Short mmCIF file of C-alpha atoms (C1' of nucleotides) in Angstrom, two decimals:
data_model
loop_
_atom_site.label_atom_id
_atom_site.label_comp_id
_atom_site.label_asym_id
_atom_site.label_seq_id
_atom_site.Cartn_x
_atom_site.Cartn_y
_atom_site.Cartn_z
CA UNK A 14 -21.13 20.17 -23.71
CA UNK A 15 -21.37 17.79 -20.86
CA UNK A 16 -25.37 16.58 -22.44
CA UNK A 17 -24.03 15.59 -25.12
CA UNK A 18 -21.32 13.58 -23.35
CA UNK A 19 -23.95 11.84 -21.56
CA UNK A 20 -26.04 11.15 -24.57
CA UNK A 21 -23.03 9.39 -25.88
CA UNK A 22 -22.81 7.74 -22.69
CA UNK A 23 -26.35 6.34 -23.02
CA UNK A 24 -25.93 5.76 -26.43
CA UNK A 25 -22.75 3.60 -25.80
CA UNK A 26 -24.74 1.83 -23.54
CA UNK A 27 -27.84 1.17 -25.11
CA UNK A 28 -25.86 0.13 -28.77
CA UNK A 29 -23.48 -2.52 -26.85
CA UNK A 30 -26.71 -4.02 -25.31
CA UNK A 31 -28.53 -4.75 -29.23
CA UNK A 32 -24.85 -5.64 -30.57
CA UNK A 33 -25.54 -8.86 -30.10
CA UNK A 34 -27.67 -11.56 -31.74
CA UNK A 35 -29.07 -13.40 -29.07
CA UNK A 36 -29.77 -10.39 -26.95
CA UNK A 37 -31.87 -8.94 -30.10
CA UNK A 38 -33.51 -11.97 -30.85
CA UNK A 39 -35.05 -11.83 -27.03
CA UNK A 40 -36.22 -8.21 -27.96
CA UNK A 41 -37.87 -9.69 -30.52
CA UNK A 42 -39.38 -12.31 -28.32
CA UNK A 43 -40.65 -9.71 -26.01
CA UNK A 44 -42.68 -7.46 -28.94
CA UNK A 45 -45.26 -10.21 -28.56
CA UNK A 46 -45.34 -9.50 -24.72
CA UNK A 47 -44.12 -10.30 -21.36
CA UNK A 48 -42.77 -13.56 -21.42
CA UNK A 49 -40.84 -15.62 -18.60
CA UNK A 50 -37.21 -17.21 -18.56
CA UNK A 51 -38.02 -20.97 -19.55
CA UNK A 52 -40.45 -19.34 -22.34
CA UNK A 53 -37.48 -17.99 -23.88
CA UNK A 54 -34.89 -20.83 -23.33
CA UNK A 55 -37.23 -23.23 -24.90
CA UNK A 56 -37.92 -20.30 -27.91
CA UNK A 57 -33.84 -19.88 -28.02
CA UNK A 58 -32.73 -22.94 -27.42
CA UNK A 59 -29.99 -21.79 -25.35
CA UNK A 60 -28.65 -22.83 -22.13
CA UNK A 61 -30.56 -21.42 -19.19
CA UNK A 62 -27.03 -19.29 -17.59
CA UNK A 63 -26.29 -18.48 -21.16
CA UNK A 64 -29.77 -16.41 -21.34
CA UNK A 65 -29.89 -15.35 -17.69
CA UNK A 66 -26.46 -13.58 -19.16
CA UNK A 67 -27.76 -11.67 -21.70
CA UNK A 68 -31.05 -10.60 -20.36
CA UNK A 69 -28.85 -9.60 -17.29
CA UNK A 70 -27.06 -7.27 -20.11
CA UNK A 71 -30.56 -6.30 -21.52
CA UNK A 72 -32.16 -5.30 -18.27
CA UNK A 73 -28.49 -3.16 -17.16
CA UNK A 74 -29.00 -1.07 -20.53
CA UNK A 75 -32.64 -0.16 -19.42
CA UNK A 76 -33.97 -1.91 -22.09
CA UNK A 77 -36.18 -4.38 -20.73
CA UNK A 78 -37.89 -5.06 -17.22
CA UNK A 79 -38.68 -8.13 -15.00
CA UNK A 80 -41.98 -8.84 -12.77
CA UNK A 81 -41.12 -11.93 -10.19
CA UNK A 82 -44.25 -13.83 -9.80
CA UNK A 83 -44.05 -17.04 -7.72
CA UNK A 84 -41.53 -18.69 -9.00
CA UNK A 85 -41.20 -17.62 -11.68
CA UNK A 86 -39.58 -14.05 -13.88
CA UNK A 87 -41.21 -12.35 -16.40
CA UNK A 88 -39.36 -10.23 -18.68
CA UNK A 89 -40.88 -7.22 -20.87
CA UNK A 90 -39.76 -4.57 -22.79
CA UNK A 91 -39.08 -0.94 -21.50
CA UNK A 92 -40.40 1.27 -24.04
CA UNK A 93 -38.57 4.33 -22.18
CA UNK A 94 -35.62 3.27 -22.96
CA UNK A 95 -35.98 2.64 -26.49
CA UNK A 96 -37.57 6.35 -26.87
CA UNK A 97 -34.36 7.11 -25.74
CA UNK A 98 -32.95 5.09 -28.22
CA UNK A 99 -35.30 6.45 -30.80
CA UNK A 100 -34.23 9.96 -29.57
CA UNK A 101 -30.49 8.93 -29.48
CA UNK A 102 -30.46 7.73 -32.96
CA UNK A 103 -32.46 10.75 -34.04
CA UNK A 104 -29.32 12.83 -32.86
CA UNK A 105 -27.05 11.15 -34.61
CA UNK A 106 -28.92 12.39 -38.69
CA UNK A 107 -26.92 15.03 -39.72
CA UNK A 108 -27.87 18.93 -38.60
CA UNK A 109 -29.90 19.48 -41.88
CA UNK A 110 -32.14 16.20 -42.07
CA UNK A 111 -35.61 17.42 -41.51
CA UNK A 112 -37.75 15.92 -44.11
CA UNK A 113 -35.82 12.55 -44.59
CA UNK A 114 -37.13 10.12 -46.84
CA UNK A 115 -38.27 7.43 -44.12
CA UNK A 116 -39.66 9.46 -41.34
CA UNK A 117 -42.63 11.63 -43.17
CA UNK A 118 -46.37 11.64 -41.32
CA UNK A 119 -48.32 12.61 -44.09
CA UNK B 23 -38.71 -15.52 -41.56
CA UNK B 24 -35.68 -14.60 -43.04
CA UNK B 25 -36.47 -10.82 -43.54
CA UNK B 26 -36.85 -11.09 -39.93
CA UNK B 27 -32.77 -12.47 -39.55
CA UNK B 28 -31.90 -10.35 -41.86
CA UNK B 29 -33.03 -7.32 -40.43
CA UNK B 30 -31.55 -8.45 -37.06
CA UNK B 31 -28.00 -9.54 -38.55
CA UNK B 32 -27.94 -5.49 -40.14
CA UNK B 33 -29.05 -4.45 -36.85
CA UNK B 34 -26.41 -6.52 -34.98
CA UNK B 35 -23.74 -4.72 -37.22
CA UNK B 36 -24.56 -1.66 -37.23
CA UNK B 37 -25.47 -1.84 -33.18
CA UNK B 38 -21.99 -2.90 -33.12
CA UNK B 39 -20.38 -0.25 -34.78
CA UNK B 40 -22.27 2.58 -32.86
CA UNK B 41 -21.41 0.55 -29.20
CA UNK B 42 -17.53 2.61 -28.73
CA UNK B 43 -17.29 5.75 -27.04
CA UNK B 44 -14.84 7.17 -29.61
CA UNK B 45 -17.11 5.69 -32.86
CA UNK B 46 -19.90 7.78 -31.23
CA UNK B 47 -17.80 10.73 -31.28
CA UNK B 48 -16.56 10.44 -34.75
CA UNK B 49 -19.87 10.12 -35.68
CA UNK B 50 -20.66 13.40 -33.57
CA UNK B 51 -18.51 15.46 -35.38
CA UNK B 52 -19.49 14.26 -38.96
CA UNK B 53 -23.03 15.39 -38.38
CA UNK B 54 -21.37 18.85 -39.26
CA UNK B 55 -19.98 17.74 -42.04
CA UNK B 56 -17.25 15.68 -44.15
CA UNK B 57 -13.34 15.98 -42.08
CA UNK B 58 -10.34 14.51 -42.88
CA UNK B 59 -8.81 11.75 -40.79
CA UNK B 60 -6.32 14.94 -39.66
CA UNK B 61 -9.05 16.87 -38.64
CA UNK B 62 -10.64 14.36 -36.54
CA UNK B 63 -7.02 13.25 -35.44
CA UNK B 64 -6.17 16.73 -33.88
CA UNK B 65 -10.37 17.02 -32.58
CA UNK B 66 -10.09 13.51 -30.88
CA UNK B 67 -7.09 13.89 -29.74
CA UNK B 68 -5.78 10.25 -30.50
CA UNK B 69 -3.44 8.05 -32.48
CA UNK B 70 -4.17 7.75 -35.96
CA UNK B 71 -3.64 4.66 -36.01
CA UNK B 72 -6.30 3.74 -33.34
CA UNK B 73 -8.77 6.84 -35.47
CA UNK B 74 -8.29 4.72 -38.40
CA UNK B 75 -9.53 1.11 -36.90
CA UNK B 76 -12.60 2.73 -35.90
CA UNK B 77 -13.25 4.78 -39.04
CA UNK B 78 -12.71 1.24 -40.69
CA UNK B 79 -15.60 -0.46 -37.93
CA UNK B 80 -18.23 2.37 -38.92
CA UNK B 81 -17.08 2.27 -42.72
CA UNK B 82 -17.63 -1.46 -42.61
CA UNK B 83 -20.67 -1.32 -40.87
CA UNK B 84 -21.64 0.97 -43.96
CA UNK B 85 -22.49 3.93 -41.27
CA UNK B 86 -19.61 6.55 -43.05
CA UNK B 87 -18.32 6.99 -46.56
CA UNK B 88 -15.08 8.11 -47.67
CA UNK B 89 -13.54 10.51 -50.58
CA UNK B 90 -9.95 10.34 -51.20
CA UNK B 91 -9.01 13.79 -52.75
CA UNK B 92 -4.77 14.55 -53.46
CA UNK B 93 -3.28 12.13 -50.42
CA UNK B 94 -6.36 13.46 -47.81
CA UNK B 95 -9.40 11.48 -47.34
CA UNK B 96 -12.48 12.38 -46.51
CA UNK B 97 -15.24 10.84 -44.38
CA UNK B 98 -18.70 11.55 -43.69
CA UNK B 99 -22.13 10.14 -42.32
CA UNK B 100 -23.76 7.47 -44.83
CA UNK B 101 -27.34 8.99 -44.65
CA UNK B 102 -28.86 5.45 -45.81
CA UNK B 103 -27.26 3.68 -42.84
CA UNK B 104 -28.67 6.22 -40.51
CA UNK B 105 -32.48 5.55 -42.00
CA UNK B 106 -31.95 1.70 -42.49
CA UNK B 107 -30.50 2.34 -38.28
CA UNK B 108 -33.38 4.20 -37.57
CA UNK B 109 -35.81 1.69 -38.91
CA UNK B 110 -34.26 -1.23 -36.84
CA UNK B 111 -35.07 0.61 -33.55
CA UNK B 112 -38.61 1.48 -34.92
CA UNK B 113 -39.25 -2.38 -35.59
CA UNK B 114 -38.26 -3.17 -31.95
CA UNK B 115 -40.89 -1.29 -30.27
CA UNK B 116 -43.45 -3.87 -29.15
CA UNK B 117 -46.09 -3.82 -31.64
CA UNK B 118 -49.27 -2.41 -30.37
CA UNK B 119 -47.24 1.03 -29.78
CA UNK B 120 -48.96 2.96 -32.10
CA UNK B 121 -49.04 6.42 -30.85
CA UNK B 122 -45.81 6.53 -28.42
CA UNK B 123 -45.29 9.70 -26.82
CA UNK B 124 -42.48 11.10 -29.06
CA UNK B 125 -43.12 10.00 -32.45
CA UNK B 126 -46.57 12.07 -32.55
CA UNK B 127 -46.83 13.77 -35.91
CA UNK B 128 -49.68 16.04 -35.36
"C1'" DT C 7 -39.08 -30.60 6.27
"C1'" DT C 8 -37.69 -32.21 1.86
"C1'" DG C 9 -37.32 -32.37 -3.02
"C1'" DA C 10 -37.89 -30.28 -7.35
"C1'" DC C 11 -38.07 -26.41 -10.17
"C1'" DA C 12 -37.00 -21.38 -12.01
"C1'" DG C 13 -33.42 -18.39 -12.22
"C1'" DA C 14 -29.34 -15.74 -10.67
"C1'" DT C 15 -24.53 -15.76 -9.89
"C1'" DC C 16 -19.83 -17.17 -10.06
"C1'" DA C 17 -15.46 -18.96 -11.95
"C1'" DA C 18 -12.48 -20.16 -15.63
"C1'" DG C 19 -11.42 -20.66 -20.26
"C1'" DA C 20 -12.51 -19.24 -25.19
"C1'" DA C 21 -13.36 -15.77 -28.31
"C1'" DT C 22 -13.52 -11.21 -29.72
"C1'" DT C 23 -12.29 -6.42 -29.69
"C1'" DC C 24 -9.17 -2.68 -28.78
"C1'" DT C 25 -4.67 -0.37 -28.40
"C1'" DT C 26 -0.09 0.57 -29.64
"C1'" DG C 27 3.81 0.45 -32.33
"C1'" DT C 28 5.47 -0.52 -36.86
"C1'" DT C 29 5.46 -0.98 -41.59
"C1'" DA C 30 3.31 -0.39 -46.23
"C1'" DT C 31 1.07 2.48 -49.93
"C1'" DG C 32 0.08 6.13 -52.67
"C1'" DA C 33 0.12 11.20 -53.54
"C1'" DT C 34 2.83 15.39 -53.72
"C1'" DG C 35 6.49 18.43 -54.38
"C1'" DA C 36 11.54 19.50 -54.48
"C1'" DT D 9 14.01 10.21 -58.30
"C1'" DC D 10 13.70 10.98 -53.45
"C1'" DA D 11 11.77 12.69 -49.20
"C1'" DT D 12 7.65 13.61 -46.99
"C1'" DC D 13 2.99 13.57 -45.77
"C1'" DA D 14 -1.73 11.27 -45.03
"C1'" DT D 15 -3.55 7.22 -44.12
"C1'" DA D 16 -4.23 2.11 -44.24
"C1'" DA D 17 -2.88 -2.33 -42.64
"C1'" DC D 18 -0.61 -5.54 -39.83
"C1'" DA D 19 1.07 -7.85 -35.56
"C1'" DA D 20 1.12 -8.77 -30.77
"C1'" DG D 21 -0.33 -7.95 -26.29
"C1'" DA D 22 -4.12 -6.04 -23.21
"C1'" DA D 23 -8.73 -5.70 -22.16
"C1'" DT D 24 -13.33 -6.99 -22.57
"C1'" DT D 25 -17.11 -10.01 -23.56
"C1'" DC D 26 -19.14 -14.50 -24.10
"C1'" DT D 27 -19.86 -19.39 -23.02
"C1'" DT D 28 -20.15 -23.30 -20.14
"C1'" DG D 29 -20.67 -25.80 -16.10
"C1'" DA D 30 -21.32 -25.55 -11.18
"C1'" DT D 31 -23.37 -23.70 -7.26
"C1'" DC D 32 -26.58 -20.77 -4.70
"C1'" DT D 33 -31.37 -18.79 -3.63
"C1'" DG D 34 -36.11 -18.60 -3.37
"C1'" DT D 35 -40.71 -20.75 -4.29
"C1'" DC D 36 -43.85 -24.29 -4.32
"C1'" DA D 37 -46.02 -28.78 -3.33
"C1'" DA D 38 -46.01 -33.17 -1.09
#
DNA sequence: TTGACAGATCAAGAATTCTTGTTATGATGA
DNA sequence: TCATCATAACAAGAATTCTTGATCTGTCAA
């Protein structure tokens, strides 16, 4: 079934992006809101290329966006993509989860 | 907070272990159920030895279990890992998402 | 203009991960 | 016991990813 091929595919994609330390810590950054570049290298302490890296990596997954503004970049998360993470991961529970223990509304 | 590094070291593994086209797919199949490395062997159409470094990456990550039964052994998902996976994406949304468009209950 | 700053991009080496072939282990059955 | 099967584990090379330092681009302010 070619949709679930490209699930995978996004899934791939999207899993590589948080597989790595650094690039989660800046998601966790950017839960308290847009922030720019030399927010996070100062938050990081991390070389400035290092970080332009891995929010390169971050932004090619989907997962977050930038706004240019003078001179300079602010950086925020795309909650699209993780509902399509949300939605990935959701596929992955085996056929007969409904009613797991974590996920109940009421 | 160390909770915090915690949570993001997990996440970082298991991110890791999910990030591989043919992990994804192992994990694909076990959603219907245990197999045997043969089974998934003959399904993925691949060396065992290659099937069995990635059954070890997922095991590791604590994403599959195995049962060895007579000289077969079988794997399948690791419910907990799926929930404790599911609750690392939910703590990266940004924090004032209460009420995202696909998590609605009602 | 020019200089300084914010960031991206590139290049090369380091580190990690993956593949493939081979060998080891443990169960089974003749 | 011995051969065979299912699978793990290891070793070495290939491929990919990450880091670091250098350079390039665009913006602003003097």
């Amino acid at each position: 079934m070619t949709t679930t091929i490209k699930r995978r595919d996004k899934g791939v994609r999207l899993f590589h992006a948080l597989s790595d330390d650094t690039r989660l810590e800046i998601m966790e950054r950017l839960k308290e809101g847009e922030q720019c570049v030399c927010d996070l290298t100062d938050a990081l302490k991390t070389g400035q290329s290092r970080l332009s890296f891995h929010l390169k990596v971050l932004k090619d997954a989907g997962l977050i966006k930038d706004r240019p503004e003078g001179r300079w970049i602010y950086y925020s998360l795309h909650e699209e993509a993780l509902e399509q993470l949300e939605e990935v991961v959701r596929s992955l529970r085996g056929t007969g989860h409904r009613g797991g223990s974590s996920s109940r509304c009421g």
